[in-house]
Tab-separated table of C-alpha atoms in Angstrom:
chain	number	residue	atom	x	y	z
A	1	GLY	CA	-82.566	67.421	63.990
A	2	GLU	CA	-81.651	70.394	61.860
A	3	ASN	CA	-81.423	73.445	63.813
A	4	VAL	CA	-80.162	77.193	63.522
A	5	GLU	CA	-79.925	79.118	66.619
A	6	GLN	CA	-79.651	83.042	66.303
A	7	HIS	CA	-78.582	85.604	68.707
A	8	PRO	CA	-79.500	88.161	69.991
A	9	SER	CA	-83.190	88.308	69.500
A	10	THR	CA	-83.327	92.030	69.709
A	11	LEU	CA	-80.213	94.632	69.218
A	12	SER	CA	-80.427	98.359	69.654
A	13	VAL	CA	-77.440	100.323	68.351
A	14	GLN	CA	-76.691	104.142	67.624
A	15	GLU	CA	-76.420	105.314	64.281
A	16	GLY	CA	-72.986	104.825	62.994
A	17	ASP	CA	-72.124	102.115	65.270
A	18	SER	CA	-71.749	98.547	64.253
A	19	ALA	CA	-74.181	95.481	64.738
A	20	VAL	CA	-73.127	91.896	65.143
A	21	ILE	CA	-75.673	89.111	64.635
A	22	LYS	CA	-74.340	85.427	65.227
A	23	CYS	CA	-75.786	82.063	64.151
A	24	THR	CA	-74.984	78.516	65.046
A	25	TYR	CA	-76.075	75.473	62.946
A	26	SER	CA	-76.316	71.727	64.036
A	27	ASP	CA	-76.023	69.682	60.695
A	28	SER	CA	-72.080	69.687	59.546
A	29	ALA	CA	-73.410	68.748	56.247
A	30	SER	CA	-74.938	72.384	55.561
A	31	ASN	CA	-73.156	74.338	52.908
A	32	TYR	CA	-74.958	77.377	52.023
A	33	PHE	CA	-75.925	80.341	54.407
A	34	PRO	CA	-77.882	83.358	53.276
A	35	TRP	CA	-78.874	86.277	55.352
A	36	TYR	CA	-82.268	87.946	54.905
A	37	LYS	CA	-83.579	91.353	55.747
A	38	GLN	CA	-87.322	91.953	56.311
A	39	GLU	CA	-88.763	95.071	57.029
A	40	LEU	CA	-92.110	95.456	58.735
A	41	GLY	CA	-95.010	93.980	56.618
A	42	LYS	CA	-92.532	93.266	53.634
A	43	ARG	CA	-91.094	90.194	52.263
A	44	PRO	CA	-87.725	88.624	53.286
A	45	GLN	CA	-84.920	90.068	50.998
A	46	LEU	CA	-81.517	88.552	50.655
A	47	ILE	CA	-78.614	90.741	51.830
A	48	ILE	CA	-75.709	88.492	51.404
A	49	ASP	CA	-74.835	84.885	51.432
A	50	ILE	CA	-71.951	82.609	51.852
A	51	ARG	CA	-70.871	79.080	50.855
A	52	SER	CA	-68.789	76.700	52.767
A	53	ASN	CA	-65.772	76.914	50.564
A	54	VAL	CA	-65.372	80.495	51.753
A	55	GLY	CA	-64.510	82.086	55.321
A	56	GLU	CA	-65.607	85.660	54.692
A	57	LYS	CA	-67.486	87.768	52.236
A	58	LYS	CA	-68.164	91.487	52.207
A	59	ASP	CA	-70.546	93.730	50.451
A	60	GLN	CA	-70.190	97.545	51.294
A	61	ARG	CA	-71.055	97.871	54.774
A	62	ILE	CA	-72.194	94.260	55.332
A	63	ALA	CA	-69.876	91.337	55.773
A	64	VAL	CA	-70.474	87.618	56.680
A	65	THR	CA	-67.958	85.295	58.432
A	66	LEU	CA	-68.314	81.736	58.600
A	67	ASN	CA	-66.271	79.046	61.172
A	68	LYS	CA	-67.168	75.601	59.637
A	69	THR	CA	-65.259	74.037	62.489
A	70	ALA	CA	-67.391	75.757	65.050
A	71	LYS	CA	-70.609	75.461	62.851
A	72	HIS	CA	-71.086	79.311	63.512
A	73	PHE	CA	-71.409	82.319	61.099
A	74	SER	CA	-72.170	85.917	61.863
A	75	LEU	CA	-73.529	89.100	60.016
A	76	HIS	CA	-71.474	92.123	60.602
A	77	ILE	CA	-73.142	95.774	59.602
A	78	THR	CA	-70.845	98.647	59.984
A	79	GLU	CA	-71.776	102.510	60.017
A	80	THR	CA	-75.373	101.695	60.642
A	81	GLN	CA	-78.108	103.764	59.507
A	82	PRO	CA	-81.568	103.977	60.452
A	83	GLU	CA	-82.877	102.298	57.317
A	84	ASP	CA	-80.893	99.462	58.554
A	85	SER	CA	-83.592	98.848	61.160
A	86	ALA	CA	-85.606	95.504	60.534
A	87	VAL	CA	-85.590	91.781	61.177
A	88	TYR	CA	-82.614	89.964	60.142
A	89	PHE	CA	-82.598	86.195	59.499
A	90	CYS	CA	-79.851	83.860	59.259
A	91	ALA	CA	-80.377	80.274	57.354
A	92	ALA	CA	-78.424	77.238	56.626
A	93	SER	CA	-78.960	74.738	53.687
A	94	LYS	CA	-77.449	71.412	52.318
A	95	GLY	CA	-77.289	71.197	48.571
A	96	ASN	CA	-78.663	68.030	48.186
A	97	GLN	CA	-81.990	68.640	50.050
A	98	GLY	CA	-84.059	70.648	47.256
A	99	GLY	CA	-83.069	74.074	48.770
A	100	LYS	CA	-84.673	73.477	52.059
A	101	LEU	CA	-83.452	76.722	54.352
A	102	ILE	CA	-83.627	76.095	58.002
A	103	PHE	CA	-83.825	79.511	59.440
A	104	GLY	CA	-83.085	81.041	62.775
A	105	GLN	CA	-85.506	82.813	64.830
A	106	GLY	CA	-84.549	86.417	63.691
A	107	THR	CA	-82.964	89.281	65.392
A	108	GLU	CA	-84.962	92.609	65.545
A	109	LEU	CA	-82.281	95.294	64.837
A	110	SER	CA	-83.173	98.982	66.000
A	111	VAL	CA	-80.757	101.844	64.786
A	112	LYS	CA	-81.446	104.968	66.839
A	113	PRO	CA	-80.614	108.342	65.238
B	1	ASP	CA	-92.104	94.061	36.928
B	2	THR	CA	-92.758	91.865	40.315
B	3	ALA	CA	-90.259	88.652	40.215
B	4	VAL	CA	-92.292	86.626	42.508
B	5	SER	CA	-96.105	87.415	42.796
B	6	GLN	CA	-98.634	85.908	45.154
B	7	THR	CA	-102.362	86.512	45.188
B	8	PRO	CA	-104.225	87.257	47.237
B	9	LYS	CA	-102.165	89.914	49.534
B	10	TYR	CA	-104.754	89.402	52.273
B	11	LEU	CA	-107.274	86.717	52.960
B	12	VAL	CA	-109.665	86.858	55.660
B	13	THR	CA	-112.147	83.790	56.051
B	14	GLN	CA	-114.187	81.690	58.468
B	15	MET	CA	-112.958	78.523	60.299
B	16	GLY	CA	-113.622	75.303	58.032
B	17	ASN	CA	-113.625	77.041	54.798
B	18	ASP	CA	-111.232	75.959	51.893
B	19	LYS	CA	-109.231	78.654	50.156
B	20	SER	CA	-106.228	78.824	47.901
B	21	ILE	CA	-103.331	81.141	47.439
B	22	LYS	CA	-101.607	81.425	43.948
B	23	CYS	CA	-98.086	82.326	43.144
B	24	GLU	CA	-96.282	83.046	39.813
B	25	GLN	CA	-92.379	83.836	39.091
B	26	ASN	CA	-91.174	85.504	36.000
B	27	LEU	CA	-87.361	84.747	36.720
B	28	GLY	CA	-87.321	81.545	34.751
B	29	HIS	CA	-86.334	79.788	37.964
B	30	ASP	CA	-86.898	75.888	38.080
B	31	THR	CA	-87.689	75.540	41.872
B	32	MET	CA	-90.482	77.071	44.059
B	33	TYR	CA	-91.318	77.026	47.747
B	34	TRP	CA	-93.802	77.747	50.336
B	35	TYR	CA	-92.913	79.151	53.735
B	36	LYS	CA	-95.035	79.880	56.538
B	37	GLN	CA	-94.395	82.788	58.922
B	38	ASP	CA	-95.924	82.530	62.356
B	39	SER	CA	-96.909	85.375	64.717
B	40	LYS	CA	-93.674	85.109	66.458
B	41	LYS	CA	-91.969	85.767	62.775
B	42	PHE	CA	-90.551	82.177	62.632
B	43	LEU	CA	-90.109	81.439	59.045
B	44	LYS	CA	-90.538	77.475	58.216
B	45	ILE	CA	-90.517	75.586	54.895
B	46	MET	CA	-93.530	73.804	53.889
B	47	PHE	CA	-93.206	72.504	50.543
B	48	SER	CA	-90.340	72.535	47.542
B	49	TYR	CA	-91.120	71.807	44.078
B	50	ASN	CA	-88.480	71.446	41.142
B	51	ASN	CA	-89.711	71.442	37.601
B	52	LYS	CA	-93.291	70.530	38.761
B	53	GLU	CA	-91.977	67.414	40.984
B	54	LEU	CA	-92.660	67.660	44.686
B	55	ILE	CA	-89.261	67.726	46.485
B	56	ILE	CA	-89.776	68.982	49.881
B	57	ASN	CA	-92.847	68.181	52.290
B	58	GLU	CA	-92.233	69.138	55.599
B	59	THR	CA	-94.867	67.142	57.536
B	60	VAL	CA	-97.548	69.484	56.889
B	61	PRO	CA	-101.151	68.430	57.423
B	62	ASN	CA	-102.772	67.055	54.545
B	63	ARG	CA	-105.313	69.755	54.633
B	64	PHE	CA	-102.645	71.536	52.727
B	65	SER	CA	-102.289	70.480	49.098
B	66	PRO	CA	-99.604	72.464	46.942
B	67	LYS	CA	-99.956	72.254	42.989
B	68	SER	CA	-97.542	73.158	40.482
B	69	PRO	CA	-99.183	73.433	36.792
B	70	ASP	CA	-95.604	74.524	35.195
B	71	LYS	CA	-92.422	75.466	36.952
B	72	ALA	CA	-93.475	79.144	36.699
B	73	HIS	CA	-96.582	78.510	39.060
B	74	LEU	CA	-97.105	76.931	42.402
B	75	ASN	CA	-100.230	77.162	44.155
B	76	LEU	CA	-101.386	76.353	47.715
B	77	HIS	CA	-104.881	74.989	48.400
B	78	ILE	CA	-106.017	74.793	52.090
B	79	ASN	CA	-109.268	72.829	53.178
B	80	SER	CA	-111.046	72.942	56.487
B	81	LEU	CA	-109.062	76.142	57.524
B	82	GLU	CA	-108.025	76.092	61.234
B	83	LEU	CA	-107.258	78.976	63.796
B	84	GLY	CA	-103.794	77.899	63.929
B	85	ASP	CA	-103.451	78.427	60.026
B	86	SER	CA	-103.527	82.076	60.795
B	87	ALA	CA	-99.975	83.215	59.421
B	88	VAL	CA	-98.369	84.969	56.500
B	89	TYR	CA	-97.444	82.472	53.851
B	90	PHE	CA	-94.642	83.354	51.479
B	91	CYS	CA	-93.858	82.047	48.024
B	92	ALA	CA	-90.189	81.994	46.963
B	93	SER	CA	-88.274	80.809	43.869
B	94	SER	CA	-84.670	79.758	42.891
B	95	GLN	CA	-82.540	78.326	40.327
B	96	GLY	CA	-81.673	74.974	41.590
B	97	GLY	CA	-81.406	74.170	45.259
B	98	ARG	CA	-78.332	75.921	46.077
B	99	GLN	CA	-79.108	79.296	44.857
B	100	PRO	CA	-80.440	82.371	46.254
B	101	GLN	CA	-84.120	82.171	46.737
B	102	HIS	CA	-86.406	85.219	45.996
B	103	PHE	CA	-89.459	85.807	48.186
B	104	GLY	CA	-92.929	87.029	46.967
B	105	ASP	CA	-94.673	89.735	49.148
B	106	GLY	CA	-96.637	87.269	51.124
B	107	THR	CA	-100.207	86.493	51.691
B	108	ARG	CA	-101.647	87.335	55.266
B	109	LEU	CA	-104.374	84.570	56.102
B	110	SER	CA	-106.496	85.366	59.085
B	111	ILE	CA	-108.880	83.000	60.354
B	112	LEU	CA	-112.042	83.989	62.378
């Protein structure tokens, strides 16, 4: 069945370092891959997304890469700041399924000052 | 102005009761969703509606009944609440199925 595996489950970095979170999806028909940030007690907020016709996308300190052959996509955060501390979720979707997002298990990122 | 708003924010109730959660979006989107986030933070889709029509029903117990009176509203009614229903329920909306989904602030449901 459809599945998204996300690693690591927890990640601790020093302020200013880079953080990388990796996801693997099972359904090769998936074509939309968003990343959400969820702070404690808050709603998931979209931070970046990528579609299957693009290999990489960047927005300031955040970038996402997609390898369709390996069914693998990653989130890269550079120059981390304490306010980047949150749980990050990857997700995958197929365009013909009414927007159904399959989420990864989440990564709790802690940025130490 | 809140784009996707849910009420109530907190819901504490006894096992066996019936309760409803309401969701409204002012983004002009045509697709709305209900997600359940369990105690381990795992997010799972429950339902999806497009222009008031049910598109996704993810094998949720039939004690859960969504209703969409118009494309800006999607409510969730839960009958005979069980302990395992305790979770945070998020409403979301998007324009079509391949566009970014915007989440509401969630409803934390606690069953005593």
